[in-house]
PDB file of C-alpha atoms in Angstrom:
ATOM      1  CA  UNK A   1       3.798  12.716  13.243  1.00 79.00           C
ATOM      2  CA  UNK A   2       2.217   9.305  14.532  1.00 84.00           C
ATOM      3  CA  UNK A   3       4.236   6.353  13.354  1.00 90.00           C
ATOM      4  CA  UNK A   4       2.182   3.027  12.446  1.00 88.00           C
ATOM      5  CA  UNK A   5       3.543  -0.158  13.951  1.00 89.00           C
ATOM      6  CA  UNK A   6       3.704  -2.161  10.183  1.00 91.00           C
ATOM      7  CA  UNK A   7       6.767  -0.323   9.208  1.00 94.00           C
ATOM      8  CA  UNK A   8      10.228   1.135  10.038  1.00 96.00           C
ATOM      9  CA  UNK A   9      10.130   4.781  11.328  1.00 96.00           C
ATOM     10  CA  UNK A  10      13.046   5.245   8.938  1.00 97.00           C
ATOM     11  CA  UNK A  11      10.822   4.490   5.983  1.00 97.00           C
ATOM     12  CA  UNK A  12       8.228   6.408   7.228  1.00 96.00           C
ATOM     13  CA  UNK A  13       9.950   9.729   7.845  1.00 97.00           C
ATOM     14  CA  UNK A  14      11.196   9.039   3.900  1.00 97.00           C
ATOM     15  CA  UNK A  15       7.490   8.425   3.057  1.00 97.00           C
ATOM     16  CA  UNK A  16       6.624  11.726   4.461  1.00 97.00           C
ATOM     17  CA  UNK A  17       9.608  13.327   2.530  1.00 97.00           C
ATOM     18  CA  UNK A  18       8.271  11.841  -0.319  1.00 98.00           C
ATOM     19  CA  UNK A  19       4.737  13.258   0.137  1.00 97.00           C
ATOM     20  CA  UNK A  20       6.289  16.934   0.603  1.00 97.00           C
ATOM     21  CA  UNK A  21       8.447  16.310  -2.276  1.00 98.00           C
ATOM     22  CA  UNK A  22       5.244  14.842  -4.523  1.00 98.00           C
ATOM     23  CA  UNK A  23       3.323  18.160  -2.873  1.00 98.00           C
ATOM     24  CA  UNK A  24       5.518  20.415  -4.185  1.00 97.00           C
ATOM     25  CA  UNK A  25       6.367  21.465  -0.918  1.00 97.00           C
ATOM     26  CA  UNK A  26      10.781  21.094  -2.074  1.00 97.00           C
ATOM     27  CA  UNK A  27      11.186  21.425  -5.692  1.00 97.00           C
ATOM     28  CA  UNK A  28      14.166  19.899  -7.695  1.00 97.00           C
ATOM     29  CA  UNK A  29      17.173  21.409  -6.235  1.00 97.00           C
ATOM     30  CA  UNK A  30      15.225  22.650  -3.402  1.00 98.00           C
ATOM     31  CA  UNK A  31      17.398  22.058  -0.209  1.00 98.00           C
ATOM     32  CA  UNK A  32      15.281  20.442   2.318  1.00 98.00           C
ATOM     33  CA  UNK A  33      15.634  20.336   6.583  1.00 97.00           C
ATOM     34  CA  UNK A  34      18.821  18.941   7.660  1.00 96.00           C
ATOM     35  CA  UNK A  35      18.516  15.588   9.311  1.00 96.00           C
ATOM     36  CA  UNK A  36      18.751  17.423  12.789  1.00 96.00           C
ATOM     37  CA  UNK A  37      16.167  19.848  11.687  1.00 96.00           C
ATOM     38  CA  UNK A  38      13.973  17.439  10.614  1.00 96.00           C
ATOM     39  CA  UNK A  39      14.550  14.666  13.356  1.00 96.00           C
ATOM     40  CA  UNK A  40      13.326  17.548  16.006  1.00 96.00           C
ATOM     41  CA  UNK A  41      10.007  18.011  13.951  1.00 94.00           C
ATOM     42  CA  UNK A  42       9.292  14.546  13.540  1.00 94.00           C
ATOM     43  CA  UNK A  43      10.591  13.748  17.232  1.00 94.00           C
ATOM     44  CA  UNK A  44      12.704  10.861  16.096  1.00 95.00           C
ATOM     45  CA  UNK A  45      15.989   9.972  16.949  1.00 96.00           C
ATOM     46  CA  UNK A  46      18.794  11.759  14.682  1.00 96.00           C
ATOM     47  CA  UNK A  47      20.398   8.188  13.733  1.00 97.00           C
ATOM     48  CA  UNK A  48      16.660   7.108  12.764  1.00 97.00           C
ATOM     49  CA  UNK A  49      17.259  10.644  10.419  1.00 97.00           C
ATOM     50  CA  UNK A  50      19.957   9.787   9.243  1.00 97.00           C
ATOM     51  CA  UNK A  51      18.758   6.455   7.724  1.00 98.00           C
ATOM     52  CA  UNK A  52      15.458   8.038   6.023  1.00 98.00           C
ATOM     53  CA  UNK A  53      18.047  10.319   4.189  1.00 98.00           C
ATOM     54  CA  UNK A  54      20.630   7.978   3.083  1.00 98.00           C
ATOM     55  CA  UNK A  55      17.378   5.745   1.968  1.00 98.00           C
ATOM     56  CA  UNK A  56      16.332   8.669  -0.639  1.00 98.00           C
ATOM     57  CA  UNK A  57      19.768   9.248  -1.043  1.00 98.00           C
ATOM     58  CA  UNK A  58      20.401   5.553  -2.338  1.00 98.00           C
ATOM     59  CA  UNK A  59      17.178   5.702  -4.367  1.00 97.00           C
ATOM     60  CA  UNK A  60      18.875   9.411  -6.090  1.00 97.00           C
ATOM     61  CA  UNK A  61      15.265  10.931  -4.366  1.00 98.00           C
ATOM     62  CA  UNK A  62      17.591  13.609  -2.547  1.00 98.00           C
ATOM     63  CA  UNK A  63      21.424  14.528  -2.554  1.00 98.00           C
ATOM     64  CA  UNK A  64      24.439  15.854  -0.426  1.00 97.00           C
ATOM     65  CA  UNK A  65      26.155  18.757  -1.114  1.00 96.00           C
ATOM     66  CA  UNK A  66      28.815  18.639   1.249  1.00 94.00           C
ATOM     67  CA  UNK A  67      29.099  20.642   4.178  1.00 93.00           C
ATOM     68  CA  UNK A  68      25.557  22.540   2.564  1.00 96.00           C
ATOM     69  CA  UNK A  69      22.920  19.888   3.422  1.00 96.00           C
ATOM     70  CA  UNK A  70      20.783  17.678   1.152  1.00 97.00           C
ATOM     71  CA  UNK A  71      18.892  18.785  -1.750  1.00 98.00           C
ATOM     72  CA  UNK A  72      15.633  17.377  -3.996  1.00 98.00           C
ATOM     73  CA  UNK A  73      17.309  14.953  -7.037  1.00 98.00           C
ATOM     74  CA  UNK A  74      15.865  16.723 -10.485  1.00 97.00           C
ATOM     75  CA  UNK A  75      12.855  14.500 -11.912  1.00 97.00           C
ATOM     76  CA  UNK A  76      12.383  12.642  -7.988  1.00 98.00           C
ATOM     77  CA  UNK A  77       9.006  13.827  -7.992  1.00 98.00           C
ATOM     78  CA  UNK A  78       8.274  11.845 -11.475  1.00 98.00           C
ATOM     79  CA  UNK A  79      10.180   8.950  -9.523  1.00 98.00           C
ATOM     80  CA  UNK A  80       8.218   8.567  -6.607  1.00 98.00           C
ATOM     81  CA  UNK A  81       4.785   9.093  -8.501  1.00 98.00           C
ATOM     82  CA  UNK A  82       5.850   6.114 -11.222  1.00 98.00           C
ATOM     83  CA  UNK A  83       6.509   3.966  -7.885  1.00 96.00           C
ATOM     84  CA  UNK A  84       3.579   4.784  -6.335  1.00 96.00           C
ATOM     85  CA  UNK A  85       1.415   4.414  -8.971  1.00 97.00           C
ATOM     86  CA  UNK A  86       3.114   0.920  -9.620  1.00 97.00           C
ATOM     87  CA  UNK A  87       2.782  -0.093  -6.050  1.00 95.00           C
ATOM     88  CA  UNK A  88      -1.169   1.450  -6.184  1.00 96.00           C
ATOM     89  CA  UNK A  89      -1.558  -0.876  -8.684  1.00 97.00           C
ATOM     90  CA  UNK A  90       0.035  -4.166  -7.748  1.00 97.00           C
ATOM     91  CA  UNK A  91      -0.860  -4.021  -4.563  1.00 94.00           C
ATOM     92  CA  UNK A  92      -3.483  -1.211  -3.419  1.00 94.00           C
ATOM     93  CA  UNK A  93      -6.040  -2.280  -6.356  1.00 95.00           C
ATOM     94  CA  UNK A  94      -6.139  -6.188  -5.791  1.00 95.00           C
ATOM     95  CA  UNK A  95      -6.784  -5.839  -2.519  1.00 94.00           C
ATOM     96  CA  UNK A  96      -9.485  -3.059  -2.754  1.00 94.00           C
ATOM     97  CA  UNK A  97     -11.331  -5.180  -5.354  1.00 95.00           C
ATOM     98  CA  UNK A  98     -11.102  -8.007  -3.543  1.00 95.00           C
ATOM     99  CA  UNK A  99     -12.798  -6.243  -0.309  1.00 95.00           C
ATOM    100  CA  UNK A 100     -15.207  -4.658  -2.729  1.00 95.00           C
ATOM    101  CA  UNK A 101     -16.348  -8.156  -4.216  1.00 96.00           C
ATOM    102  CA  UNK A 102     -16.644  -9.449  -0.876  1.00 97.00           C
ATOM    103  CA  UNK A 103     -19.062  -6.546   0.060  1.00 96.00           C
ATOM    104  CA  UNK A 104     -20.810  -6.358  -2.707  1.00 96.00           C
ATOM    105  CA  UNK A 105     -19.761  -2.908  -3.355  1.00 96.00           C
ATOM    106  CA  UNK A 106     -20.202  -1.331  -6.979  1.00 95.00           C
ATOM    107  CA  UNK A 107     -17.821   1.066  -8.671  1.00 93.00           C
ATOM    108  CA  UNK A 108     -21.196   3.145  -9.221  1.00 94.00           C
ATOM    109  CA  UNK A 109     -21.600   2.967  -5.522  1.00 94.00           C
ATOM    110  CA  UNK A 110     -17.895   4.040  -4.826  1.00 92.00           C
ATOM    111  CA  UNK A 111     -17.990   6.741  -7.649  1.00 93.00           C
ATOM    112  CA  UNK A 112     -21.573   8.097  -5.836  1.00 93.00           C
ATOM    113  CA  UNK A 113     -19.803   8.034  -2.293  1.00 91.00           C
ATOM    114  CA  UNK A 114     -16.562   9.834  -3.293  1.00 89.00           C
ATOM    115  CA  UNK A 115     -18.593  12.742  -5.640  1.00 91.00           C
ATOM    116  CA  UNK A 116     -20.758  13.108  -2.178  1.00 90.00           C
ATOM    117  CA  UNK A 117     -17.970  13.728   0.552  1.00 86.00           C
ATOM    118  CA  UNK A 118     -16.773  15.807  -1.991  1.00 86.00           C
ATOM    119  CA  UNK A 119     -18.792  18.095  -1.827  1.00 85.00           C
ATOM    120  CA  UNK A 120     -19.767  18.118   1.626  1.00 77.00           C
TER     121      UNK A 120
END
């Protein structure tokens, strides 16, 4: 994984967590890599782990079962989408418009662009 420079590694590893979780990738009650596990495939520091975990673990994303690892929170992947969609549209939106006016850029000409990659 390549970490950006505009954001704790910590919050990016629970980013990423949060895209496999939102992916369907671990279900509710799935158990997901232990923070060793997943520290060697993200090439991080286990401490740096540890934090991403306790962060989803303080936001009731994942939880510990002692001594069995930590497992996906039922309804987390309702969670994260209703905070990503709120954060898409407090912050992503504004600023997209914004660029968009400034370019003089049409949602016809965004819709056109999108339905061609799409089907290149």
């Amino acid at each position: 994984m390549t970490f950006e420079n505009n954001k704790a590694i910590y919050e990016q590893m629970a980013d990423r967590l949060c895209d496999e979780i939102i992916a369907q990738t671990y279900k509710a009650d799935d158990r997901i890599p232990s923070v060793r596990e997943y520290a060697v495939t993200l090439q991080v520091n286990t401490n740096t782990a540890v934090k991403a975990y306790e962060l989803l673990a303080r936001e009731q994303i994942i939880y510990n079962k002692r001594g069995m690892g930590y497992f996906v929170s039922a309804g987390a992947r309702e969670q994260i989408m209703l905070a990503r969609r709120k954060t898409f549209c407090q912050q992503t939106l504004p600023s997209l418009f914004r660029e968009m006016q400034l370019l003089g850029i049409t949602m016809e000409e965004v819709v056109q662009e999108y339905k061609s990659k799409a089907q290149s």
